[in-house]
Amino acid sequence: MTVRILQFGVTGQLARELLAQAKDFDVEITALSRADADFASPQAAVQRVKDAKVDLVVLAAAYTAVDLAESERDLAFRVNAETPAAIAGALGADGPPLVQVSTDYVFDGAKGAPYVETDVPAPLNVYGASKLEGERAILAAHPRSLILRTSWVVSSHGKNFVKTMLRLAGEGKPLKVVADQFGRPTSARDLARFILSQAARLAKAKAGDPVFGVHHFANAGEVSWKGFAEGIFDLALGEGAPSVGAAATADWPAPAQRPLRGTLDTGKLEHTFGVTLRPWREALAEIVSELQSEQRSAA
């Protein structure tokens, strides 16, 4: 059975990977851009859901400007909570399942160990609070919903940490990267392929199935931002890698406070879905290789 997917979002890292990887799975994706259904307008998104005949809905659109959210609270909550909740409500108890991507920023990072799904959230910033509100509203409105919390998403597309680090290295300036924030990087491609690989199972699953509810998804291995940067340079530049100085979070004041250790435990997801998530360095090597290939093609 070909799974018909209604996807909100086309330009983000996950959205682009979902569309690119769909060819490897028995799925048919109808992707809606902001022009098709602006997430700042719950009514527009709901109408699209009501008009569609699909087997699965994937929300790959979100407000992700963490610092800007501190001054755009209403917009962040509308996009990350109100619209997803409205979509979930429009699907109804008997409607197709819903996949929503959330964040490690729902936690304050003070636990001192990786977070499991039953840990109590305590977001430090507006972005995290808006995503948490979205989680809760979706689960309350639609029993066949899968919330995938993820962290440090990277790919060869758009703006992300990998591309920023390589750009800075190319400028030849001294580099200092935060060394006291820890987490698990996530390949947008790995996340997309996971969602697509489970599409048929989700489409058939009944309310109450363990595939629904909150699960954590991130590539294996915990690292600091500094360690992540060093991994990027090692893979991309080898012996020509620049030295990376250590900075403290306190050295880089930002409007939004970040958790110092928002590391996600993915054991529940791996057990429930029967998957093993590959190490972040392996996923990173794929991204670096892709970027280098693009660079050679452009030369």
CSV table of C-alpha atoms in Angstrom, one decimal:
chain,number,residue,atom,x,y,z
A,1,MET,CA,0.0,0.0,0.0
A,2,THR,CA,1.3,3.4,-1.0
A,3,VAL,CA,1.0,5.7,2.0
A,4,ARG,CA,-0.3,9.1,1.1
A,5,ILE,CA,1.4,11.8,3.2
A,6,LEU,CA,0.3,15.4,3.7
A,7,GLN,CA,3.5,17.3,4.6
A,8,PHE,CA,3.4,20.8,5.9
A,9,GLY,CA,6.7,22.6,5.0
A,10,VAL,CA,9.0,22.4,2.0
A,11,THR,CA,12.1,24.5,2.7
A,12,GLY,CA,13.3,23.4,6.2
A,13,GLN,CA,16.0,20.8,6.6
A,14,LEU,CA,13.6,18.0,7.5
A,15,ALA,CA,11.1,18.9,4.9
A,16,ARG,CA,13.7,18.9,2.2
A,17,GLU,CA,15.0,15.5,3.3
A,18,LEU,CA,11.5,14.0,3.5
A,19,LEU,CA,11.0,15.0,-0.2
A,20,ALA,CA,14.4,13.8,-1.3
A,21,GLN,CA,14.2,10.4,0.5
A,22,ALA,CA,10.6,9.6,-0.5
A,23,LYS,CA,11.8,7.8,-3.6
A,24,ASP,CA,13.2,5.0,-1.5
A,25,PHE,CA,9.8,4.3,0.2
A,26,ASP,CA,6.3,3.4,-0.8
A,27,VAL,CA,4.9,6.8,-0.1
A,28,GLU,CA,3.4,9.7,-2.0
A,29,ILE,CA,3.9,13.1,-0.5
A,30,THR,CA,1.9,16.2,-1.0
A,31,ALA,CA,4.0,19.0,0.4
A,32,LEU,CA,2.5,22.4,1.3
A,33,SER,CA,4.6,25.5,1.3
A,34,ARG,CA,3.9,28.6,3.4
A,35,ALA,CA,2.1,30.1,0.4
A,36,ASP,CA,-0.2,27.0,0.3
A,37,ALA,CA,-0.8,26.9,4.1
A,38,ASP,CA,0.7,29.6,6.3
A,39,PHE,CA,1.4,28.1,9.7
A,40,ALA,CA,0.8,31.5,11.2
A,41,SER,CA,-2.8,31.0,10.2
A,42,PRO,CA,-4.4,28.0,12.0
A,43,GLN,CA,-7.5,28.3,9.8
A,44,ALA,CA,-5.6,28.0,6.6
A,45,ALA,CA,-3.8,24.9,7.8
A,46,VAL,CA,-7.0,23.3,9.1
A,47,GLN,CA,-8.8,23.8,5.7
A,48,ARG,CA,-5.9,22.0,4.0
A,49,VAL,CA,-6.3,19.0,6.3
A,50,LYS,CA,-10.1,18.9,5.8
A,51,ASP,CA,-9.7,18.9,2.0
A,52,ALA,CA,-7.0,16.2,1.9
A,53,LYS,CA,-7.5,12.5,1.5
A,54,VAL,CA,-4.3,11.1,3.1
A,55,ASP,CA,-3.0,8.3,5.4
A,56,LEU,CA,-0.5,10.3,7.4
A,57,VAL,CA,0.1,14.0,8.2
A,58,VAL,CA,3.7,15.2,8.9
A,59,LEU,CA,4.3,18.6,10.4
A,60,ALA,CA,7.7,19.7,9.0
A,61,ALA,CA,7.0,23.4,9.4
A,62,ALA,CA,7.9,25.3,12.6
A,63,TYR,CA,9.1,28.5,14.1
A,64,THR,CA,12.7,27.8,14.9
A,65,ALA,CA,14.4,31.2,15.5
A,66,VAL,CA,15.3,30.5,19.2
A,67,ASP,CA,16.6,33.9,20.1
A,68,LEU,CA,14.0,35.9,18.1
A,69,ALA,CA,11.2,34.0,19.7
A,70,GLU,CA,11.9,35.8,23.0
A,71,SER,CA,10.6,39.0,21.3
A,72,GLU,CA,8.1,37.2,19.1
A,73,ARG,CA,6.3,35.1,21.6
A,74,ASP,CA,2.8,35.3,20.1
A,75,LEU,CA,4.1,34.3,16.7
A,76,ALA,CA,6.2,31.4,18.1
A,77,PHE,CA,3.2,30.0,20.0
A,78,ARG,CA,0.8,30.4,17.1
A,79,VAL,CA,3.1,28.5,14.7
A,80,ASN,CA,4.5,25.9,17.2
A,81,ALA,CA,1.4,25.3,19.3
A,82,GLU,CA,-1.9,26.8,18.1
A,83,THR,CA,-1.7,25.7,14.4
A,84,PRO,CA,-0.5,22.1,15.2
A,85,ALA,CA,-3.2,21.9,17.8
A,86,ALA,CA,-5.8,23.0,15.3
A,87,ILE,CA,-4.6,20.5,12.8
A,88,ALA,CA,-4.7,17.7,15.4
A,89,GLY,CA,-8.2,18.7,16.3
A,90,ALA,CA,-9.3,18.8,12.7
A,91,LEU,CA,-8.1,15.3,12.1
A,92,GLY,CA,-10.3,14.0,14.9
A,93,ALA,CA,-10.1,10.7,16.8
A,94,ASP,CA,-10.7,8.7,13.6
A,95,GLY,CA,-8.6,10.7,11.3
A,96,PRO,CA,-5.1,9.8,10.0
A,97,PRO,CA,-2.2,9.9,12.4
A,98,LEU,CA,-0.1,12.9,12.9
A,99,VAL,CA,3.7,13.3,13.3
A,100,GLN,CA,5.1,16.4,15.0
A,101,VAL,CA,8.8,17.1,15.5
A,102,SER,CA,9.7,18.7,18.9
A,103,THR,CA,12.9,19.6,20.6
A,104,ASP,CA,15.3,18.9,23.5
A,105,TYR,CA,14.7,22.5,24.5
A,106,VAL,CA,11.6,21.4,26.4
A,107,PHE,CA,14.1,20.5,29.1
A,108,ASP,CA,16.2,22.8,31.3
A,109,GLY,CA,19.3,20.7,31.0
A,110,ALA,CA,19.8,20.4,34.8
A,111,LYS,CA,19.2,16.7,35.2
A,112,GLY,CA,22.8,15.7,34.9
A,113,ALA,CA,21.9,12.7,32.8
A,114,PRO,CA,20.2,12.1,29.4
A,115,TYR,CA,16.5,12.8,29.4
A,116,VAL,CA,13.9,10.1,29.0
A,117,GLU,CA,10.3,10.7,27.8
A,118,THR,CA,8.8,10.6,31.3
A,119,ASP,CA,11.1,13.3,32.7
A,120,VAL,CA,9.2,16.5,33.6
A,121,PRO,CA,9.8,19.3,31.0
A,122,ALA,CA,11.0,22.7,32.2
A,123,PRO,CA,11.8,24.9,29.2
A,124,LEU,CA,14.2,27.8,29.7
A,125,ASN,CA,13.1,29.8,26.7
A,126,VAL,CA,10.0,30.8,24.7
A,127,TYR,CA,10.9,28.5,21.8
A,128,GLY,CA,11.0,25.5,24.1
A,129,ALA,CA,7.8,26.6,25.8
A,130,SER,CA,6.0,26.9,22.5
A,131,LYS,CA,7.1,23.5,21.4
A,132,LEU,CA,6.0,21.9,24.7
A,133,GLU,CA,2.6,23.6,24.4
A,134,GLY,CA,2.3,22.2,20.9
A,135,GLU,CA,3.2,18.7,22.2
A,136,ARG,CA,0.6,18.8,24.9
A,137,ALA,CA,-2.2,20.2,22.7
A,138,ILE,CA,-1.6,17.7,19.9
A,139,LEU,CA,-1.7,14.7,22.3
A,140,ALA,CA,-4.8,16.0,24.0
A,141,ALA,CA,-6.6,16.5,20.7
A,142,HIS,CA,-5.5,13.4,18.7
A,143,PRO,CA,-4.7,10.0,20.2
A,144,ARG,CA,-2.9,8.8,17.1
A,145,SER,CA,-0.1,11.3,17.3
A,146,LEU,CA,3.6,10.7,17.4
A,147,ILE,CA,5.8,13.4,18.9
A,148,LEU,CA,9.5,13.1,18.0
A,149,ARG,CA,11.7,15.2,20.1
A,150,THR,CA,15.1,15.8,18.5
A,151,SER,CA,18.2,17.9,18.9
A,152,TRP,CA,21.0,19.7,17.0
A,153,VAL,CA,19.6,19.0,13.6
A,154,VAL,CA,22.1,19.3,10.7
A,155,SER,CA,22.2,18.5,7.0
A,156,SER,CA,23.7,19.7,3.8
A,157,HIS,CA,20.7,22.1,3.3
A,158,GLY,CA,19.9,25.5,4.7
A,159,LYS,CA,21.5,27.1,7.7
A,160,ASN,CA,22.9,24.9,10.4
A,161,PHE,CA,26.0,24.4,12.6
A,162,VAL,CA,28.0,22.3,10.1
A,163,LYS,CA,27.7,24.8,7.4
A,164,THR,CA,28.4,27.7,9.7
A,165,MET,CA,31.6,26.1,11.1
A,166,LEU,CA,32.9,25.3,7.7
A,167,ARG,CA,32.3,28.9,6.6
A,168,LEU,CA,34.1,30.3,9.6
A,169,ALA,CA,37.0,27.9,9.1
A,170,GLY,CA,37.3,29.2,5.5
A,171,GLU,CA,37.6,32.7,6.7
A,172,GLY,CA,40.7,31.8,8.6
A,173,LYS,CA,39.8,33.6,11.9
A,174,PRO,CA,40.5,32.2,15.4
A,175,LEU,CA,37.6,30.0,16.5
A,176,LYS,CA,36.1,29.6,19.9
A,177,VAL,CA,33.1,27.3,20.4
A,178,VAL,CA,30.9,26.7,23.4
A,179,ALA,CA,32.3,23.7,25.4
A,180,ASP,CA,29.9,23.5,28.3
A,181,GLN,CA,26.7,22.7,26.3
A,182,PHE,CA,26.1,19.0,25.5
A,183,GLY,CA,23.7,17.1,23.3
A,184,ARG,CA,23.2,14.6,20.5
A,185,PRO,CA,23.5,15.9,16.9
A,186,THR,CA,20.8,14.7,14.6
A,187,SER,CA,21.0,14.1,10.8
A,188,ALA,CA,17.8,15.5,9.2
A,189,ARG,CA,18.2,12.7,6.6
A,190,ASP,CA,18.2,10.0,9.3
A,191,LEU,CA,15.1,11.6,10.9
A,192,ALA,CA,13.3,11.8,7.6
A,193,ARG,CA,14.2,8.2,6.7
A,194,PHE,CA,12.9,7.0,10.0
A,195,ILE,CA,9.6,8.8,9.6
A,196,LEU,CA,9.2,7.5,6.0
A,197,SER,CA,10.2,3.9,7.1
A,198,GLN,CA,7.4,3.9,9.7
A,199,ALA,CA,4.7,5.6,7.6
A,200,ALA,CA,2.9,2.3,6.8
A,201,ARG,CA,3.0,1.1,10.4
A,202,LEU,CA,1.8,4.5,11.7
A,203,ALA,CA,-1.0,4.6,9.1
A,204,LYS,CA,-2.4,1.2,10.3
A,205,ALA,CA,-1.8,1.6,14.0
A,206,LYS,CA,-4.8,2.1,16.3
A,207,ALA,CA,-5.0,4.6,19.2
A,208,GLY,CA,-3.2,3.2,22.2
A,209,ASP,CA,-0.4,1.6,20.1
A,210,PRO,CA,3.0,2.2,21.6
A,211,VAL,CA,4.2,3.9,18.4
A,212,PHE,CA,2.2,6.9,19.4
A,213,GLY,CA,3.0,9.4,22.2
A,214,VAL,CA,6.4,11.0,22.8
A,215,HIS,CA,9.6,9.5,21.6
A,216,HIS,CA,13.2,10.8,21.4
A,217,PHE,CA,15.2,10.7,18.2
A,218,ALA,CA,18.9,11.7,17.8
A,219,ASN,CA,22.0,10.1,16.4
A,220,ALA,CA,24.0,8.1,18.9
A,221,GLY,CA,26.7,9.7,21.1
A,222,GLU,CA,26.8,12.8,23.3
A,223,VAL,CA,29.2,15.7,22.5
A,224,SER,CA,29.7,19.4,23.3
A,225,TRP,CA,29.4,22.0,20.6
A,226,LYS,CA,33.2,22.4,20.7
A,227,GLY,CA,33.6,18.6,20.2
A,228,PHE,CA,31.1,18.7,17.4
A,229,ALA,CA,33.0,21.5,15.7
A,230,GLU,CA,36.2,19.5,16.0
A,231,GLY,CA,34.5,16.5,14.5
A,232,ILE,CA,33.4,18.6,11.5
A,233,PHE,CA,36.9,20.0,10.9
A,234,ASP,CA,38.5,16.6,11.3
A,235,LEU,CA,36.2,15.0,8.7
A,236,ALA,CA,36.3,18.0,6.3
A,237,LEU,CA,39.8,19.4,6.6
A,238,GLY,CA,41.9,16.6,8.1
A,239,GLU,CA,45.4,17.8,8.9
A,240,GLY,CA,44.4,21.3,7.8
A,241,ALA,CA,41.7,21.5,10.6
A,242,PRO,CA,41.9,24.7,12.6
A,243,SER,CA,42.4,24.6,16.4
A,244,VAL,CA,39.2,25.3,18.3
A,245,GLY,CA,39.3,27.3,21.5
A,246,ALA,CA,36.8,26.6,24.3
A,247,ALA,CA,34.2,29.2,25.2
A,248,ALA,CA,31.7,29.1,28.0
A,249,THR,CA,28.0,29.8,27.6
A,250,ALA,CA,28.4,32.8,29.8
A,251,ASP,CA,30.9,34.2,27.3
A,252,TRP,CA,28.2,34.4,24.6
A,253,PRO,CA,25.1,36.1,26.1
A,254,ALA,CA,22.0,35.5,24.0
A,255,PRO,CA,18.3,36.6,24.4
A,256,ALA,CA,17.3,32.9,24.9
A,257,GLN,CA,18.8,30.7,27.6
A,258,ARG,CA,19.9,27.3,26.4
A,259,PRO,CA,20.0,24.0,28.4
A,260,LEU,CA,23.6,23.0,29.3
A,261,ARG,CA,22.8,19.3,28.9
A,262,GLY,CA,19.6,18.6,27.0
A,263,THR,CA,20.9,15.2,25.9
A,264,LEU,CA,18.0,12.9,24.8
A,265,ASP,CA,17.9,9.2,25.7
A,266,THR,CA,16.5,7.3,22.6
A,267,GLY,CA,16.1,3.9,24.2
A,268,LYS,CA,12.3,3.9,24.1
A,269,LEU,CA,12.2,4.7,20.4
A,270,GLU,CA,14.8,2.1,19.5
A,271,HIS,CA,12.9,-0.5,21.5
A,272,THR,CA,9.4,0.4,20.3
A,273,PHE,CA,10.3,0.7,16.6
A,274,GLY,CA,13.1,-1.9,16.5
A,275,VAL,CA,15.7,0.4,15.1
A,276,THR,CA,19.3,1.3,16.0
A,277,LEU,CA,20.3,4.9,15.6
A,278,ARG,CA,23.8,5.4,14.0
A,279,PRO,CA,26.6,7.4,15.6
A,280,TRP,CA,26.5,11.2,14.9
A,281,ARG,CA,30.0,11.1,13.5
A,282,GLU,CA,28.9,8.5,10.8
A,283,ALA,CA,25.9,10.7,9.9
A,284,LEU,CA,28.2,13.8,9.9
A,285,ALA,CA,30.6,12.2,7.5
A,286,GLU,CA,27.8,11.8,5.0
A,287,ILE,CA,26.8,15.4,5.3
A,288,VAL,CA,30.4,16.6,4.9
A,289,SER,CA,30.9,14.4,1.9
A,290,GLU,CA,27.8,15.9,0.3
A,291,LEU,CA,28.9,19.4,0.9
A,292,GLN,CA,32.3,18.7,-0.5
A,293,SER,CA,30.8,17.2,-3.6
A,294,GLU,CA,28.6,20.2,-4.1
A,295,GLN,CA,31.6,22.5,-3.7
A,296,ARG,CA,33.5,20.5,-6.4
A,297,SER,CA,30.6,20.7,-8.7
A,298,ALA,CA,30.3,24.4,-8.3
A,299,ALA,CA,34.0,25.0,-8.9
